[in-house]
Amino acid sequence: MSEQSHTAVEVGQHPVGIDELLERVREGYERIEPLDAHAAARTGEALLVDIRYAALRERDGLIPGALVVERNELEWRLDPQGSHRLPEATGHDLRVVVICNEGYASSLAADSLHRLGLRRATDLVGGFQAWKRAGLPVTPPSER
């Protein structure tokens, strides 16, 4: 095998850095701002899914009503056809708003959900930190 066959790069393409990858995946859907996400969740139009790791949730608190799903389990839990899906994974038309800490990992996660057919999946611009800065509800770590 040639050295090039061991790379993930297609013939004629250059390696894609993370900034370019983020730009590409974000072109595939419309992201949502914190106030709009809050309103959509309150009316039952969207399911908020917090993928932050435990240390961040313990440090900063939780968004009331958000479903906590570890990032490494996200696709397994939200695939409506999956054998390990959560009850909230009701169909491919479910509007899922993925929330990470600052809005980067959530973009990649939303893209992954799109690949599973969850065409309305999106992510929160600025992540949990933007939600908190907007003055939206947060359950402090000490109140859990």
Short mmCIF file of C-alpha atoms in Angstrom, two decimals, residues 85-143:
data_model
loop_
_atom_site.label_atom_id
_atom_site.label_comp_id
_atom_site.label_asym_id
_atom_site.label_seq_id
_atom_site.Cartn_x
_atom_site.Cartn_y
_atom_site.Cartn_z
CA ARG A 85 -32.76 5.17 22.14
CA LEU A 86 -34.29 7.26 24.88
CA PRO A 87 -38.08 7.69 25.11
CA GLU A 88 -37.61 11.30 23.97
CA ALA A 89 -36.25 10.07 20.60
CA THR A 90 -39.71 10.03 19.08
CA GLY A 91 -38.93 10.45 15.39
CA HIS A 92 -36.70 11.92 12.72
CA ASP A 93 -38.67 15.18 12.73
CA LEU A 94 -37.74 15.87 16.37
CA ARG A 95 -36.18 19.30 16.80
CA VAL A 96 -33.07 18.72 18.88
CA VAL A 97 -30.91 21.58 20.17
CA VAL A 98 -27.49 20.24 21.14
CA ILE A 99 -25.68 22.22 23.84
CA CYS A 100 -21.99 21.97 24.68
CA ASN A 101 -19.95 24.41 26.74
CA GLU A 102 -19.16 27.06 24.12
CA GLY A 103 -20.85 25.96 20.89
CA TYR A 104 -18.09 24.08 19.07
CA ALA A 105 -18.47 20.36 19.86
CA SER A 106 -22.23 20.78 19.58
CA SER A 107 -21.88 21.76 15.92
CA LEU A 108 -20.12 18.50 15.13
CA ALA A 109 -22.70 16.61 17.19
CA ALA A 110 -25.61 18.25 15.34
CA ASP A 111 -24.00 17.30 12.05
CA SER A 112 -23.75 13.71 13.23
CA LEU A 113 -27.45 13.71 14.11
CA HIS A 114 -28.23 15.02 10.63
CA ARG A 115 -26.40 11.99 9.22
CA LEU A 116 -28.81 9.80 11.22
CA GLY A 117 -31.78 11.54 9.59
CA LEU A 118 -32.60 14.00 12.39
CA ARG A 119 -32.94 16.80 9.84
CA ARG A 120 -34.11 19.41 12.37
CA ALA A 121 -31.13 18.95 14.71
CA THR A 122 -29.22 22.13 15.47
CA ASP A 123 -26.92 23.50 18.12
CA LEU A 124 -26.85 26.45 20.47
CA VAL A 125 -24.71 29.38 19.36
CA GLY A 126 -22.20 30.00 22.16
CA GLY A 127 -23.28 26.90 24.08
CA PHE A 128 -24.07 26.80 27.78
CA GLN A 129 -21.90 29.84 28.45
CA ALA A 130 -24.01 31.98 26.07
CA TRP A 131 -27.20 30.62 27.70
CA LYS A 132 -25.88 31.67 31.10
CA ARG A 133 -24.72 35.11 29.84
CA ALA A 134 -28.21 35.68 28.41
CA GLY A 135 -29.60 35.35 31.95
CA LEU A 136 -31.62 32.25 31.10
CA PRO A 137 -32.51 29.71 33.83
CA VAL A 138 -29.68 27.63 35.26
CA THR A 139 -29.90 25.27 38.20
CA PRO A 140 -26.75 25.98 40.22
CA PRO A 141 -24.61 22.97 41.15
CA SER A 142 -25.42 23.41 44.85
CA GLU A 143 -29.18 23.01 44.26
#
